[in-house]
mmCIF file of C-alpha atoms in Angstrom:
data_model
loop_
_atom_site.group_PDB
_atom_site.id
_atom_site.type_symbol
_atom_site.label_atom_id
_atom_site.label_comp_id
_atom_site.label_asym_id
_atom_site.label_seq_id
_atom_site.Cartn_x
_atom_site.Cartn_y
_atom_site.Cartn_z
ATOM 1 C CA MET E 395 36.354 29.753 11.954
ATOM 2 C CA GLU E 396 33.065 30.380 10.219
ATOM 3 C CA SER E 397 30.853 33.078 11.660
ATOM 4 C CA GLN E 398 27.107 33.244 11.161
ATOM 5 C CA SER E 399 27.506 36.288 8.951
ATOM 6 C CA SER E 400 30.045 34.713 6.587
ATOM 7 C CA VAL E 401 28.800 34.057 3.072
ATOM 8 C CA CYS E 402 29.908 31.350 0.670
ATOM 9 C CA ALA E 403 31.091 33.383 -2.326
ATOM 10 C CA ASN E 404 30.962 30.492 -4.809
ATOM 11 C CA PHE E 405 27.675 28.997 -3.581
ATOM 12 C CA GLU E 406 26.504 28.340 -7.128
ATOM 13 C CA GLN E 407 29.529 26.197 -8.007
ATOM 14 C CA VAL E 408 29.454 24.436 -4.639
ATOM 15 C CA GLY E 409 25.786 23.543 -4.984
ATOM 16 C CA GLN E 410 26.023 22.448 -8.608
ATOM 17 C CA ALA E 411 29.085 20.280 -7.952
ATOM 18 C CA PHE E 412 27.495 18.773 -4.863
ATOM 19 C CA ALA E 413 24.279 17.830 -6.657
ATOM 20 C CA SER E 414 26.137 16.208 -9.520
ATOM 21 C CA HIS E 415 28.337 14.255 -7.114
ATOM 22 C CA TYR E 416 25.514 13.232 -4.794
ATOM 23 C CA TYR E 417 23.357 11.616 -7.490
ATOM 24 C CA ASN E 418 26.318 10.001 -9.220
ATOM 25 C CA VAL E 419 27.251 8.305 -5.958
ATOM 26 C CA PHE E 420 23.633 7.510 -5.080
ATOM 27 C CA ASP E 421 23.035 5.766 -8.396
ATOM 28 C CA SER E 422 26.347 3.888 -8.545
ATOM 29 C CA ASN E 423 27.845 3.320 -5.081
ATOM 30 C CA ARG E 424 25.294 4.343 -2.500
ATOM 31 C CA GLY E 425 27.244 3.165 0.535
ATOM 32 C CA GLN E 426 29.739 5.972 -0.063
ATOM 33 C CA LEU E 427 27.080 8.605 0.637
ATOM 34 C CA GLY E 428 27.853 8.301 4.332
ATOM 35 C CA GLN E 429 30.914 10.445 3.802
ATOM 36 C CA LEU E 430 28.676 13.391 2.904
ATOM 37 C CA TYR E 431 26.702 13.346 6.154
ATOM 38 C CA LYS E 432 27.885 14.151 9.672
ATOM 39 C CA ASP E 433 27.562 11.740 12.593
ATOM 40 C CA GLU E 434 24.671 12.529 14.952
ATOM 41 C CA VAL E 435 24.131 15.897 13.273
ATOM 42 C CA SER E 436 22.693 15.436 9.774
ATOM 43 C CA MET E 437 18.936 15.136 9.280
ATOM 44 C CA LEU E 438 16.919 13.408 6.563
ATOM 45 C CA ASN E 439 13.193 13.598 5.890
ATOM 46 C CA PHE E 440 12.386 10.873 3.366
ATOM 47 C CA GLU E 441 8.741 10.829 2.294
ATOM 48 C CA HIS E 442 7.854 11.544 5.893
ATOM 49 C CA SER E 443 4.250 11.489 7.073
ATOM 50 C CA VAL E 444 2.525 11.099 10.403
ATOM 51 C CA GLY E 445 1.154 7.743 9.343
ATOM 52 C CA ARG E 446 4.471 6.545 7.966
ATOM 53 C CA PRO E 447 7.336 8.303 9.746
ATOM 54 C CA GLY E 448 10.420 8.999 7.657
ATOM 55 C CA GLN E 449 12.648 11.219 9.790
ATOM 56 C CA PHE E 450 16.240 10.121 10.358
ATOM 57 C CA LYS E 451 19.099 11.673 12.268
ATOM 58 C CA GLY E 452 22.801 10.873 12.081
ATOM 59 C CA THR E 453 24.855 9.199 9.388
ATOM 60 C CA ALA E 454 24.148 5.608 10.440
ATOM 61 C CA ALA E 455 20.360 5.966 10.458
ATOM 62 C CA ILE E 456 20.369 7.928 7.201
ATOM 63 C CA LEU E 457 22.601 5.448 5.414
ATOM 64 C CA GLN E 458 20.510 2.528 6.623
ATOM 65 C CA LYS E 459 17.419 4.173 5.132
ATOM 66 C CA LEU E 460 19.111 4.951 1.827
ATOM 67 C CA GLN E 461 20.473 1.397 1.559
ATOM 68 C CA SER E 462 16.975 0.010 2.146
ATOM 69 C CA LEU E 463 15.678 1.655 -1.042
ATOM 70 C CA PRO E 464 15.574 -0.205 -4.369
ATOM 71 C CA GLN E 465 19.093 -0.741 -5.708
ATOM 72 C CA GLN E 466 18.331 0.117 -9.339
ATOM 73 C CA VAL E 467 17.694 3.842 -9.162
ATOM 74 C CA LYS E 468 18.528 6.633 -11.542
ATOM 75 C CA HIS E 469 18.124 10.356 -10.849
ATOM 76 C CA GLN E 470 17.722 12.622 -13.879
ATOM 77 C CA VAL E 471 18.396 16.145 -12.687
ATOM 78 C CA ILE E 472 16.397 18.870 -14.430
ATOM 79 C CA THR E 473 16.932 21.983 -12.290
ATOM 80 C CA ILE E 474 19.390 22.954 -9.561
ATOM 81 C CA ASP E 475 18.880 26.102 -7.489
ATOM 82 C CA CYS E 476 21.524 27.377 -5.092
ATOM 83 C CA GLN E 477 21.486 30.146 -2.500
ATOM 84 C CA PRO E 478 23.927 31.075 0.262
ATOM 85 C CA THR E 479 22.836 30.493 3.869
ATOM 86 C CA PRO E 480 24.195 31.940 7.130
ATOM 87 C CA GLY E 481 27.478 30.536 8.403
ATOM 88 C CA GLY E 482 28.951 30.007 4.951
ATOM 89 C CA GLY E 483 26.402 27.351 4.037
ATOM 90 C CA VAL E 484 24.643 26.602 0.762
ATOM 91 C CA LEU E 485 20.993 25.749 0.136
ATOM 92 C CA VAL E 486 20.539 23.448 -2.872
ATOM 93 C CA MET E 487 17.173 22.472 -4.347
ATOM 94 C CA ILE E 488 17.001 19.851 -7.079
ATOM 95 C CA CYS E 489 13.999 18.886 -9.202
ATOM 96 C CA GLY E 490 14.086 15.991 -11.619
ATOM 97 C CA ASN E 491 12.913 12.561 -12.621
ATOM 98 C CA LEU E 492 13.404 9.437 -10.548
ATOM 99 C CA LEU E 493 13.592 6.102 -12.332
ATOM 100 C CA VAL E 494 13.181 3.096 -10.067
ATOM 101 C CA ASP E 495 13.784 -0.307 -11.672
ATOM 102 C CA THR E 496 11.656 -0.366 -14.819
ATOM 103 C CA GLU E 497 8.827 1.795 -13.527
ATOM 104 C CA ILE E 498 7.754 4.980 -15.278
ATOM 105 C CA PRO E 499 9.650 8.092 -14.172
ATOM 106 C CA GLN E 500 8.369 10.033 -11.179
ATOM 107 C CA LYS E 501 8.982 13.712 -10.448
ATOM 108 C CA PHE E 502 11.073 14.302 -7.351
ATOM 109 C CA SER E 503 12.249 17.321 -5.402
ATOM 110 C CA GLN E 504 15.054 17.362 -2.881
ATOM 111 C CA VAL E 505 16.609 20.088 -0.798
ATOM 112 C CA PHE E 506 19.938 20.101 1.019
ATOM 113 C CA GLN E 507 21.574 22.582 3.296
ATOM 114 C CA LEU E 508 25.343 22.166 3.120
ATOM 115 C CA LEU E 509 27.528 23.555 5.896
ATOM 116 C CA PRO E 510 31.296 24.056 5.820
ATOM 117 C CA THR E 511 33.366 21.394 7.561
ATOM 118 C CA GLY E 512 35.966 24.010 8.478
ATOM 119 C CA SER E 513 38.566 22.240 6.343
ATOM 120 C CA GLY E 514 37.493 23.444 2.932
ATOM 121 C CA SER E 515 34.650 21.069 2.184
ATOM 122 C CA TYR E 516 30.988 20.719 3.108
ATOM 123 C CA TYR E 517 28.678 18.254 4.812
ATOM 124 C CA ILE E 518 24.919 17.757 4.583
ATOM 125 C CA PHE E 519 23.133 19.310 7.551
ATOM 126 C CA ASN E 520 19.559 19.193 6.156
ATOM 127 C CA ASP E 521 18.160 16.761 3.573
ATOM 128 C CA ILE E 522 14.486 16.562 2.554
ATOM 129 C CA PHE E 523 13.319 14.246 -0.224
ATOM 130 C CA ARG E 524 9.883 14.109 -1.834
ATOM 131 C CA VAL E 525 8.291 12.395 -4.788
ATOM 132 C CA ASN E 526 5.750 14.859 -6.214
ATOM 133 C CA VAL E 527 2.520 12.912 -6.172
ATOM 134 C CA GLY E 528 -0.985 13.445 -4.864
ATOM 135 C CA MET P 435 20.463 36.830 21.059
ATOM 136 C CA GLU P 436 20.436 33.736 18.898
ATOM 137 C CA SER P 437 23.662 31.783 18.658
ATOM 138 C CA GLN P 438 24.548 29.567 15.731
ATOM 139 C CA SER P 439 24.138 26.476 17.878
ATOM 140 C CA SER P 440 20.641 27.325 19.114
ATOM 141 C CA VAL P 441 17.877 25.048 17.882
ATOM 142 C CA CYS P 442 14.236 25.940 17.300
ATOM 143 C CA ALA P 443 12.443 23.466 19.579
ATOM 144 C CA ASN P 444 9.042 23.806 17.899
ATOM 145 C CA PHE P 445 10.335 23.850 14.316
ATOM 146 C CA GLU P 446 7.487 21.626 13.156
ATOM 147 C CA GLN P 447 4.774 23.999 14.401
ATOM 148 C CA VAL P 448 6.652 27.058 13.149
ATOM 149 C CA GLY P 449 7.075 25.591 9.676
ATOM 150 C CA GLN P 450 3.510 24.307 9.380
ATOM 151 C CA ALA P 451 2.016 27.594 10.571
ATOM 152 C CA PHE P 452 4.269 29.562 8.262
ATOM 153 C CA ALA P 453 3.350 27.514 5.178
ATOM 154 C CA SER P 454 -0.358 27.817 5.881
ATOM 155 C CA HIS P 455 -0.065 31.576 6.422
ATOM 156 C CA TYR P 456 2.188 32.176 3.410
ATOM 157 C CA TYR P 457 -0.129 30.566 0.865
ATOM 158 C CA ASN P 458 -3.253 32.065 2.391
ATOM 159 C CA VAL P 459 -1.730 35.527 2.003
ATOM 160 C CA PHE P 460 -0.278 34.734 -1.431
ATOM 161 C CA ASP P 461 -3.651 33.643 -2.778
ATOM 162 C CA SER P 462 -5.741 36.406 -1.185
ATOM 163 C CA ASN P 463 -3.694 39.514 -0.475
ATOM 164 C CA ARG P 464 -0.281 39.105 -2.065
ATOM 165 C CA GLY P 465 0.970 42.614 -1.327
ATOM 166 C CA GLN P 466 1.095 41.699 2.363
ATOM 167 C CA LEU P 467 3.799 39.103 1.728
ATOM 168 C CA GLY P 468 6.413 41.839 1.994
ATOM 169 C CA GLN P 469 6.073 41.678 5.765
ATOM 170 C CA LEU P 470 7.512 38.156 5.700
ATOM 171 C CA TYR P 471 10.742 39.099 3.926
ATOM 172 C CA LYS P 472 13.621 41.228 5.197
ATOM 173 C CA ASP P 473 14.896 44.320 3.377
ATOM 174 C CA GLU P 474 18.088 43.747 1.377
ATOM 175 C CA VAL P 475 18.571 40.333 2.995
ATOM 176 C CA SER P 476 15.966 37.875 1.731
ATOM 177 C CA MET P 477 16.580 35.917 -1.464
ATOM 178 C CA LEU P 478 14.156 34.439 -3.979
ATOM 179 C CA ASN P 479 14.851 32.072 -6.854
ATOM 180 C CA PHE P 480 11.710 31.934 -8.975
ATOM 181 C CA GLU P 481 11.966 29.536 -11.894
ATOM 182 C CA HIS P 482 15.519 30.751 -12.361
ATOM 183 C CA SER P 483 17.573 29.687 -15.365
ATOM 184 C CA VAL P 484 20.604 31.042 -17.185
ATOM 185 C CA GLY P 485 18.476 31.878 -20.206
ATOM 186 C CA ARG P 486 15.743 33.484 -18.142
ATOM 187 C CA PRO P 487 17.160 34.807 -14.868
ATOM 188 C CA GLY P 488 14.868 34.679 -11.864
ATOM 189 C CA GLN P 489 17.005 35.596 -8.857
ATOM 190 C CA PHE P 490 15.796 38.429 -6.636
ATOM 191 C CA LYS P 491 17.246 39.976 -3.484
ATOM 192 C CA GLY P 492 15.525 42.219 -0.964
ATOM 193 C CA THR P 493 11.880 42.731 -0.144
ATOM 194 C CA ALA P 494 11.162 45.297 -2.859
ATOM 195 C CA ALA P 495 12.540 43.188 -5.710
ATOM 196 C CA ILE P 496 10.867 40.032 -4.412
ATOM 197 C CA LEU P 497 7.493 41.694 -3.960
ATOM 198 C CA GLN P 498 7.685 43.245 -7.420
ATOM 199 C CA LYS P 499 8.266 39.788 -8.897
ATOM 200 C CA LEU P 500 5.437 38.182 -6.907
ATOM 201 C CA GLN P 501 3.042 40.969 -7.871
ATOM 202 C CA SER P 502 3.900 40.472 -11.553
ATOM 203 C CA LEU P 503 2.550 36.915 -11.481
ATOM 204 C CA PRO P 504 -1.037 36.106 -12.494
ATOM 205 C CA GLN P 505 -3.487 37.438 -9.925
ATOM 206 C CA GLN P 506 -5.772 34.382 -9.852
ATOM 207 C CA VAL P 507 -3.581 31.776 -8.190
ATOM 208 C CA LYS P 508 -4.379 28.995 -5.774
ATOM 209 C CA HIS P 509 -1.835 26.819 -3.958
ATOM 210 C CA GLN P 510 -3.042 23.385 -2.821
ATOM 211 C CA VAL P 511 -0.538 22.155 -0.277
ATOM 212 C CA ILE P 512 0.027 18.385 -0.216
ATOM 213 C CA THR P 513 3.139 17.912 1.931
ATOM 214 C CA ILE P 514 5.061 20.112 4.359
ATOM 215 C CA ASP P 515 8.458 19.043 5.695
ATOM 216 C CA CYS P 516 10.203 20.942 8.462
ATOM 217 C CA GLN P 517 13.698 20.668 9.927
ATOM 218 C CA PRO P 518 15.633 22.898 12.318
ATOM 219 C CA THR P 519 18.616 24.827 10.941
ATOM 220 C CA PRO P 520 21.554 26.476 12.728
ATOM 221 C CA GLY P 521 20.870 29.744 14.515
ATOM 222 C CA GLY P 522 17.362 28.815 15.548
ATOM 223 C CA GLY P 523 16.077 28.715 11.977
ATOM 224 C CA VAL P 524 13.597 26.404 10.272
ATOM 225 C CA LEU P 525 13.809 24.784 6.833
ATOM 226 C CA VAL P 526 10.372 24.271 5.269
ATOM 227 C CA MET P 527 9.738 22.380 2.034
ATOM 228 C CA ILE P 528 6.277 22.361 0.505
ATOM 229 C CA CYS P 529 5.010 20.244 -2.382
ATOM 230 C CA GLY P 530 1.591 20.741 -3.896
ATOM 231 C CA ASN P 531 -0.557 21.781 -6.815
ATOM 232 C CA LEU P 532 -0.577 25.234 -8.337
ATOM 233 C CA LEU P 533 -3.745 26.428 -10.059
ATOM 234 C CA VAL P 534 -3.280 29.481 -12.260
ATOM 235 C CA ASP P 535 -6.449 31.026 -13.686
ATOM 236 C CA THR P 536 -8.350 28.169 -15.304
ATOM 237 C CA GLU P 537 -5.359 26.126 -16.374
ATOM 238 C CA ILE P 538 -4.862 22.538 -15.326
ATOM 239 C CA PRO P 539 -3.031 22.121 -12.004
ATOM 240 C CA GLN P 540 0.767 21.983 -12.038
ATOM 241 C CA LYS P 541 2.993 20.362 -9.423
ATOM 242 C CA PHE P 542 5.151 22.825 -7.544
ATOM 243 C CA SER P 543 7.861 22.604 -4.906
ATOM 244 C CA GLN P 544 9.049 25.452 -2.725
ATOM 245 C CA VAL P 545 11.606 25.692 0.026
ATOM 246 C CA PHE P 546 12.049 28.394 2.633
ATOM 247 C CA GLN P 547 14.606 28.957 5.307
ATOM 248 C CA LEU P 548 13.088 30.992 8.123
ATOM 249 C CA LEU P 549 15.345 32.805 10.568
ATOM 250 C CA PRO P 550 14.361 34.319 13.908
ATOM 251 C CA THR P 551 13.807 38.079 13.950
ATOM 252 C CA GLY P 552 15.029 38.226 17.529
ATOM 253 C CA SER P 553 11.632 39.401 18.731
ATOM 254 C CA GLY P 554 9.798 36.096 18.718
ATOM 255 C CA SER P 555 8.881 35.774 15.069
ATOM 256 C CA TYR P 556 10.599 34.712 11.840
ATOM 257 C CA TYR P 557 11.470 36.148 8.464
ATOM 258 C CA ILE P 558 12.225 34.466 5.136
ATOM 259 C CA PHE P 559 15.945 34.313 4.456
ATOM 260 C CA ASN P 560 15.879 31.811 1.565
ATOM 261 C CA ASP P 561 13.013 31.159 -0.870
ATOM 262 C CA ILE P 562 13.233 28.863 -3.915
ATOM 263 C CA PHE P 563 10.199 28.133 -6.083
ATOM 264 C CA ARG P 564 9.898 25.581 -8.875
ATOM 265 C CA VAL P 565 7.149 24.162 -11.016
ATOM 266 C CA ASN P 566 8.000 20.498 -11.577
ATOM 267 C CA VAL P 567 8.070 20.170 -15.353
ATOM 268 C CA GLY P 568 10.491 18.879 -17.960
#
């Protein structure tokens, strides 16, 4: 049982491996991303604004949003930062380039908080995605 | 006492107010930022890389790093995303423009996890800062 004071000792490896896996799946077989979220629990902010809401909760709503995005997408990861969070979790921030169809690359930033499933793996609790424009 | 399952009901207001306050203090009176971190607990990744380490732990080390940065800095906030985290915390991601001295603006992204102090306010547990280049 994870307590709030437990710390993920290998947070760097967990975060790096997660980021690599997440974008590989996103760019090749996006429907499988559902396995990384947790029903009714996980949250996604995707380019959210008051005028154009982009807040989703639960695996089904998140997956529906992700599947609605253009199919030809490639994430080029430039930096990955990892820090431990309370409860044995891992905070992962990724910055990189996003290539959509044949458009010019855009800078993106994304942050995840991963929490332990209790059976040796992790699920996405928090997910915030932004293209860096404006 | 906060339990791991408690949720910050006004996470959006907490995160927005925090971001506004943090950058106001950063750009005008940076030494006061120490009040927002927690001794020996808070973590900062500042443009961290293997070749040029930028990981700091504890208020003193974090403040020393922040004070070593150019004094004439202005953060222009473009987007603020907030989500609740376990234990009554708040995840805040900010994207914006960073103006250093008279240089041209650079895109930056920063993420904080705020945790409750137990006395009605919050402290920074996680802090990751990146300029979006490369």
